[in-house]
mmCIF file of C-alpha atoms in Angstrom:
data_model
loop_
_atom_site.group_PDB
_atom_site.id
_atom_site.type_symbol
_atom_site.label_atom_id
_atom_site.label_comp_id
_atom_site.label_asym_id
_atom_site.label_seq_id
_atom_site.Cartn_x
_atom_site.Cartn_y
_atom_site.Cartn_z
ATOM 1 C CA MET A 1 78.138 79.167 138.583
ATOM 2 C CA ARG A 2 76.521 75.900 138.056
ATOM 3 C CA ILE A 3 77.803 74.218 134.814
ATOM 4 C CA VAL A 4 75.418 71.723 133.169
ATOM 5 C CA ARG A 5 75.566 69.109 130.336
ATOM 6 C CA PHE A 6 72.027 68.465 128.872
ATOM 7 C CA ALA A 7 70.091 66.889 126.390
ATOM 8 C CA SER A 8 67.191 69.020 124.978
ATOM 9 C CA PRO A 9 65.454 68.209 121.401
ATOM 10 C CA SER A 10 68.177 70.019 119.748
ATOM 11 C CA GLY A 11 70.961 67.512 120.835
ATOM 12 C CA MET A 12 73.345 67.812 124.005
ATOM 13 C CA SER A 13 74.994 70.800 124.916
ATOM 14 C CA PHE A 14 76.685 72.794 127.949
ATOM 15 C CA GLY A 15 74.880 75.233 129.818
ATOM 16 C CA VAL A 16 74.802 77.440 133.165
ATOM 17 C CA LEU A 17 71.880 76.638 135.443
ATOM 18 C CA ASP A 18 70.676 79.988 137.259
ATOM 19 C CA GLY A 19 68.792 80.230 140.512
ATOM 20 C CA ASP A 20 65.263 80.644 138.672
ATOM 21 C CA GLY A 21 65.850 76.992 137.278
ATOM 22 C CA GLN A 22 66.585 78.090 133.543
ATOM 23 C CA VAL A 23 69.387 76.633 131.879
ATOM 24 C CA ALA A 24 70.945 78.977 129.456
ATOM 25 C CA GLN A 25 72.825 77.357 126.756
ATOM 26 C CA ILE A 26 76.551 78.058 126.069
ATOM 27 C CA GLU A 27 78.886 77.762 122.762
ATOM 28 C CA GLY A 28 81.023 74.763 122.949
ATOM 29 C CA HIS A 29 82.684 73.708 126.087
ATOM 30 C CA PRO A 30 82.378 75.541 129.349
ATOM 31 C CA PHE A 31 86.566 76.356 129.739
ATOM 32 C CA GLY A 32 87.447 79.454 129.124
ATOM 33 C CA ALA A 33 85.455 82.476 128.146
ATOM 34 C CA ILE A 34 81.657 81.866 128.464
ATOM 35 C CA SER A 35 79.847 82.525 125.311
ATOM 36 C CA PHE A 36 75.932 82.395 125.397
ATOM 37 C CA THR A 37 73.795 81.383 122.402
ATOM 38 C CA GLY A 38 70.762 82.959 123.489
ATOM 39 C CA GLN A 39 68.530 79.922 123.958
ATOM 40 C CA ARG A 40 67.093 79.045 127.151
ATOM 41 C CA TYR A 41 65.317 76.172 128.410
ATOM 42 C CA ALA A 42 63.321 75.385 131.950
ATOM 43 C CA GLN A 43 65.195 72.627 133.851
ATOM 44 C CA ALA A 44 62.064 70.595 133.862
ATOM 45 C CA ASP A 45 62.272 70.560 129.871
ATOM 46 C CA VAL A 46 65.642 69.260 129.509
ATOM 47 C CA ARG A 47 67.551 66.100 130.816
ATOM 48 C CA LEU A 48 70.858 66.676 133.126
ATOM 49 C CA LEU A 49 73.664 64.396 131.858
ATOM 50 C CA SER A 50 77.117 63.900 133.750
ATOM 51 C CA PRO A 51 78.170 67.225 133.711
ATOM 52 C CA ILE A 52 81.536 66.535 132.394
ATOM 53 C CA LEU A 53 83.035 63.189 130.312
ATOM 54 C CA PRO A 54 86.400 62.976 131.158
ATOM 55 C CA SER A 55 89.409 61.501 129.432
ATOM 56 C CA LYS A 56 90.198 59.752 132.707
ATOM 57 C CA VAL A 57 88.892 59.438 136.137
ATOM 58 C CA VAL A 58 91.661 59.400 138.771
ATOM 59 C CA ALA A 59 90.479 58.146 142.068
ATOM 60 C CA VAL A 60 92.059 57.951 145.553
ATOM 61 C CA GLY A 61 91.423 55.089 147.842
ATOM 62 C CA LYS A 62 91.828 55.084 151.763
ATOM 63 C CA ASN A 63 91.578 58.957 152.239
ATOM 64 C CA TYR A 64 89.430 58.931 155.180
ATOM 65 C CA ALA A 65 90.918 57.251 158.413
ATOM 66 C CA ASP A 66 87.361 55.928 159.552
ATOM 67 C CA HIS A 67 87.122 54.285 156.001
ATOM 68 C CA VAL A 68 90.288 52.867 156.533
ATOM 69 C CA LYS A 69 89.201 51.333 159.913
ATOM 70 C CA GLU A 70 85.901 50.068 158.690
ATOM 71 C CA MET A 71 87.614 48.368 155.563
ATOM 72 C CA GLY A 72 89.883 46.374 158.055
ATOM 73 C CA THR A 73 92.869 46.268 155.203
ATOM 74 C CA GLY A 74 95.571 47.782 157.208
ATOM 75 C CA ASP A 75 96.997 51.388 158.007
ATOM 76 C CA ALA A 76 96.355 54.296 156.074
ATOM 77 C CA PRO A 77 98.576 54.877 153.350
ATOM 78 C CA SER A 78 101.620 57.333 153.752
ATOM 79 C CA GLN A 79 101.272 58.537 150.206
ATOM 80 C CA PRO A 80 97.926 59.004 148.131
ATOM 81 C CA LEU A 81 96.697 55.700 146.938
ATOM 82 C CA LEU A 82 95.637 56.104 143.282
ATOM 83 C CA PHE A 83 93.537 53.942 140.857
ATOM 84 C CA PHE A 84 91.664 54.438 137.790
ATOM 85 C CA LYS A 85 88.001 54.392 136.820
ATOM 86 C CA PRO A 86 87.453 54.107 132.898
ATOM 87 C CA SER A 87 85.448 56.918 131.193
ATOM 88 C CA THR A 88 82.984 54.527 130.424
ATOM 89 C CA THR A 89 82.000 54.227 134.178
ATOM 90 C CA VAL A 90 80.540 57.812 133.955
ATOM 91 C CA ILE A 91 76.925 58.096 133.975
ATOM 92 C CA GLY A 92 74.667 61.097 134.832
ATOM 93 C CA PRO A 93 71.903 62.126 137.535
ATOM 94 C CA GLY A 94 68.932 59.787 137.279
ATOM 95 C CA ASP A 95 70.850 57.177 135.234
ATOM 96 C CA ALA A 96 70.825 53.501 136.755
ATOM 97 C CA ILE A 97 73.647 51.842 138.541
ATOM 98 C CA ARG A 98 73.506 48.409 136.890
ATOM 99 C CA ILE A 99 74.932 45.626 139.183
ATOM 100 C CA PRO A 100 76.886 42.847 137.227
ATOM 101 C CA PRO A 101 75.478 39.233 136.488
ATOM 102 C CA GLY A 102 76.124 37.290 139.640
ATOM 103 C CA SER A 103 77.040 40.152 141.795
ATOM 104 C CA THR A 104 75.889 40.377 145.354
ATOM 105 C CA ASN A 105 78.200 42.893 147.187
ATOM 106 C CA VAL A 106 78.172 46.014 145.241
ATOM 107 C CA HIS A 107 78.804 49.085 147.299
ATOM 108 C CA HIS A 108 78.122 52.658 147.302
ATOM 109 C CA GLU A 109 80.925 55.498 148.097
ATOM 110 C CA VAL A 110 80.034 59.280 148.073
ATOM 111 C CA GLU A 111 83.023 61.460 147.411
ATOM 112 C CA LEU A 112 83.876 64.990 146.383
ATOM 113 C CA ALA A 113 84.886 65.102 142.723
ATOM 114 C CA VAL A 114 87.377 67.864 141.719
ATOM 115 C CA VAL A 115 87.089 68.679 137.725
ATOM 116 C CA ILE A 116 90.312 70.063 136.099
ATOM 117 C CA GLY A 117 90.114 73.250 134.337
ATOM 118 C CA ALA A 118 91.480 74.874 131.023
ATOM 119 C CA ARG A 119 95.106 74.988 132.024
ATOM 120 C CA GLY A 120 95.187 71.196 133.109
ATOM 121 C CA ALA A 121 98.057 70.111 135.576
ATOM 122 C CA ARG A 122 101.474 69.050 134.913
ATOM 123 C CA HIS A 123 103.907 68.905 137.871
ATOM 124 C CA VAL A 124 102.178 71.471 139.674
ATOM 125 C CA SER A 125 103.200 72.180 143.170
ATOM 126 C CA PRO A 126 100.252 72.014 146.063
ATOM 127 C CA GLU A 127 100.430 75.693 146.103
ATOM 128 C CA GLN A 128 99.638 75.970 142.360
ATOM 129 C CA ALA A 129 97.358 73.237 142.460
ATOM 130 C CA LEU A 130 94.006 75.102 142.932
ATOM 131 C CA SER A 131 94.505 77.150 139.921
ATOM 132 C CA SER A 132 93.969 74.175 137.856
ATOM 133 C CA VAL A 133 90.636 73.271 139.482
ATOM 134 C CA PHE A 134 87.766 74.143 137.233
ATOM 135 C CA GLY A 135 85.195 73.237 139.916
ATOM 136 C CA TYR A 136 83.521 70.688 141.851
ATOM 137 C CA THR A 137 80.806 68.279 141.549
ATOM 138 C CA ILE A 138 79.458 64.919 143.423
ATOM 139 C CA ALA A 139 80.415 61.308 142.644
ATOM 140 C CA ASN A 140 79.684 58.072 143.714
ATOM 141 C CA ASP A 141 82.690 55.454 143.312
ATOM 142 C CA VAL A 142 80.644 52.273 142.893
ATOM 143 C CA THR A 143 82.665 49.324 144.040
ATOM 144 C CA GLU A 144 82.205 45.442 143.554
ATOM 145 C CA ARG A 145 83.463 44.436 146.957
ATOM 146 C CA ASP A 146 83.937 40.801 146.467
ATOM 147 C CA MET A 147 86.012 41.401 143.467
ATOM 148 C CA GLN A 148 88.221 44.188 145.007
ATOM 149 C CA ALA A 149 89.247 41.636 147.773
ATOM 150 C CA SER A 150 89.862 38.714 145.620
ATOM 151 C CA ASP A 151 91.687 40.688 142.755
ATOM 152 C CA GLY A 152 94.098 42.451 144.888
ATOM 153 C CA GLN A 153 94.213 45.612 142.213
ATOM 154 C CA TRP A 154 90.851 47.240 141.992
ATOM 155 C CA THR A 155 90.468 47.569 138.021
ATOM 156 C CA ARG A 156 87.752 45.289 137.581
ATOM 157 C CA ALA A 157 85.847 46.193 140.957
ATOM 158 C CA LYS A 158 85.795 49.758 140.088
ATOM 159 C CA GLY A 159 85.512 49.462 136.281
ATOM 160 C CA PHE A 160 82.000 48.327 135.395
ATOM 161 C CA ASP A 161 80.149 50.579 133.102
ATOM 162 C CA SER A 162 77.802 52.862 135.336
ATOM 163 C CA PHE A 163 79.967 52.682 138.244
ATOM 164 C CA CYS A 164 80.814 56.408 138.368
ATOM 165 C CA PRO A 165 77.841 58.612 138.803
ATOM 166 C CA LEU A 166 78.683 62.235 138.359
ATOM 167 C CA GLY A 167 76.784 65.392 138.753
ATOM 168 C CA PRO A 168 74.167 67.019 138.867
ATOM 169 C CA TRP A 169 76.326 70.224 137.982
ATOM 170 C CA ILE A 170 80.051 71.575 138.359
ATOM 171 C CA GLU A 171 79.968 74.435 140.848
ATOM 172 C CA THR A 172 82.656 76.812 139.704
ATOM 173 C CA ASP A 173 82.412 79.070 142.592
ATOM 174 C CA LEU A 174 81.902 77.610 145.883
ATOM 175 C CA ALA A 175 83.511 80.413 147.576
ATOM 176 C CA GLY A 176 80.619 82.555 146.117
ATOM 177 C CA LEU A 177 78.171 80.296 148.052
ATOM 178 C CA GLY A 178 80.148 80.886 151.413
ATOM 179 C CA LYS A 179 81.288 77.345 151.239
ATOM 180 C CA ASP A 180 85.144 75.817 151.458
ATOM 181 C CA PRO A 181 85.913 72.667 149.435
ATOM 182 C CA ALA A 182 88.206 71.876 152.126
ATOM 183 C CA ASP A 183 85.358 71.630 154.738
ATOM 184 C CA LEU A 184 81.862 70.240 153.206
ATOM 185 C CA GLU A 185 79.674 67.987 154.586
ATOM 186 C CA VAL A 186 79.086 64.567 152.675
ATOM 187 C CA THR A 187 76.478 62.115 153.094
ATOM 188 C CA CYS A 188 74.676 59.102 151.422
ATOM 189 C CA THR A 189 71.575 57.751 151.859
ATOM 190 C CA VAL A 190 69.810 54.532 150.385
ATOM 191 C CA ASP A 191 66.256 54.448 150.420
ATOM 192 C CA GLY A 192 66.150 57.471 152.941
ATOM 193 C CA GLU A 193 68.318 55.522 155.373
ATOM 194 C CA LEU A 194 71.502 57.476 156.127
ATOM 195 C CA ARG A 195 74.697 55.448 155.495
ATOM 196 C CA GLN A 196 77.568 57.492 155.266
ATOM 197 C CA SER A 197 78.118 61.132 156.697
ATOM 198 C CA GLY A 198 81.673 62.675 156.770
ATOM 199 C CA ARG A 199 83.565 66.086 156.037
ATOM 200 C CA THR A 200 85.852 67.049 153.729
ATOM 201 C CA SER A 201 87.953 68.453 156.603
ATOM 202 C CA GLN A 202 88.709 64.593 157.471
ATOM 203 C CA LEU A 203 90.655 63.850 154.046
ATOM 204 C CA LEU A 204 94.136 62.387 154.924
ATOM 205 C CA PHE A 205 95.420 64.063 151.808
ATOM 206 C CA ASP A 206 93.803 67.320 150.991
ATOM 207 C CA ILE A 207 92.794 68.588 147.608
ATOM 208 C CA PRO A 208 96.027 70.563 146.661
ATOM 209 C CA THR A 209 97.960 67.821 147.621
ATOM 210 C CA LEU A 210 95.935 65.255 145.416
ATOM 211 C CA VAL A 211 96.080 67.326 142.449
ATOM 212 C CA SER A 212 99.828 68.055 142.922
ATOM 213 C CA TYR A 213 100.510 64.448 143.651
ATOM 214 C CA ILE A 214 98.616 63.323 140.541
ATOM 215 C CA SER A 215 100.126 65.599 138.175
ATOM 216 C CA GLN A 216 103.543 64.274 139.260
ATOM 217 C CA VAL A 217 102.577 61.024 137.623
ATOM 218 C CA MET A 218 100.320 61.990 134.777
ATOM 219 C CA THR A 219 99.168 64.954 132.905
ATOM 220 C CA LEU A 220 95.467 66.079 134.065
ATOM 221 C CA LEU A 221 93.628 67.361 130.848
ATOM 222 C CA PRO A 222 90.695 69.788 130.915
ATOM 223 C CA GLY A 223 87.872 68.168 132.247
ATOM 224 C CA ASP A 224 89.649 65.133 133.963
ATOM 225 C CA VAL A 225 88.158 64.107 137.413
ATOM 226 C CA VAL A 226 89.773 63.452 140.801
ATOM 227 C CA LEU A 227 87.806 61.351 143.229
ATOM 228 C CA THR A 228 88.989 62.313 146.795
ATOM 229 C CA GLY A 229 87.858 59.467 148.794
ATOM 230 C CA THR A 230 84.808 58.350 150.846
ATOM 231 C CA PRO A 231 84.126 58.349 154.411
ATOM 232 C CA ALA A 232 82.819 55.499 156.497
ATOM 233 C CA GLY A 233 79.712 53.686 156.307
ATOM 234 C CA VAL A 234 79.991 52.402 152.912
ATOM 235 C CA GLY A 235 77.430 49.565 152.205
ATOM 236 C CA PRO A 236 75.536 47.190 149.761
ATOM 237 C CA ILE A 237 72.965 48.443 147.177
ATOM 238 C CA ARG A 238 70.601 46.072 145.501
ATOM 239 C CA PRO A 239 68.285 46.481 142.408
ATOM 240 C CA GLY A 240 65.191 48.704 143.251
ATOM 241 C CA GLN A 241 67.211 50.741 145.576
ATOM 242 C CA ARG A 242 67.570 54.655 145.392
ATOM 243 C CA VAL A 243 70.924 56.000 146.367
ATOM 244 C CA GLU A 244 71.222 59.583 147.055
ATOM 245 C CA CYS A 245 74.767 61.301 147.272
ATOM 246 C CA ALA A 246 74.720 64.871 148.877
ATOM 247 C CA ILE A 247 77.491 67.322 149.288
ATOM 248 C CA GLU A 248 77.055 70.599 151.033
ATOM 249 C CA GLY A 249 76.796 73.297 148.336
ATOM 250 C CA LEU A 250 76.623 70.996 145.536
ATOM 251 C CA GLY A 251 73.187 69.609 145.859
ATOM 252 C CA SER A 252 72.481 65.825 145.659
ATOM 253 C CA LEU A 253 73.339 63.100 143.026
ATOM 254 C CA VAL A 254 70.430 60.521 142.813
ATOM 255 C CA ASN A 255 70.411 57.246 140.991
ATOM 256 C CA GLY A 256 68.449 54.242 140.938
ATOM 257 C CA VAL A 257 69.631 50.455 141.099
ATOM 258 C CA SER A 258 69.012 48.032 138.401
ATOM 259 C CA GLY A 259 69.871 44.261 137.785
ATOM 260 C CA ALA A 260 72.233 42.753 135.686
ATOM 261 C CA ASP A 261 73.766 44.794 132.935
ATOM 262 C CA THR A 262 71.899 44.435 129.638
ATOM 263 C CA ALA A 263 72.292 47.625 128.064
ATOM 264 C CA SER A 264 73.643 47.795 124.527
ATOM 265 C CA THR A 265 75.443 51.154 124.935
ATOM 266 C CA ALA A 266 78.715 51.471 127.342
ATOM 267 C CA GLY A 267 78.284 53.981 129.951
ATOM 268 C CA GLY A 268 74.488 54.426 129.296
ATOM 269 C CA ALA A 269 73.168 57.801 128.482
ATOM 270 C CA ARG A 270 76.179 59.524 130.553
#
């Protein structure tokens, strides 16, 4: 099932996107039993937003060996390396990634994003972890690389408004598509040029390990998002460029890049 959040003339809603390109509106949020309102829209007549507005985005650094090597910042971690992206970083498909004023070294980072389901996750074991997962979507962990290097910790470099595109939907049944989240192709292109290519089978810490590890530190609430790490090939993006992050079974997330942030609303349309 593909869960979307969308804007229509009647407001913002959650819905289910079917194979015919129709969005069936649902009552309330998508966690638990799905109840349809009976209202349907053609996908072309609505605007897809970020599929979820999480209370927090918990990200994992240095989780692909080839990315660790390309960054040249030491050995791979012995435990998952966690950091936060504020909820205000989240934008949706088609929204602009906004380059901070004066910045010339903002990078793309395509990642598989895990969305936590209704039961949440607190002190779960790796064996229990997947029962806390609602579904999967695509993320771009946009990073200001100069600030990341100078600050030592990553809050500023990872935390600008618009630095976490998510979407275009949450897929709740990858197995039904014949796909396994443990082995999906992950790519990123900029203006059609392939920059990143990897597979989730290359993760140093797999999804059950990550969800379990994070849940020992903090409670993951329904709708929270875990970013699982990025493969090698990260590189700069500049105003006017088009960034496409794609993951097997999940489609593609496309965002343009704009200049200095002049938006008056935090996080854009989201």
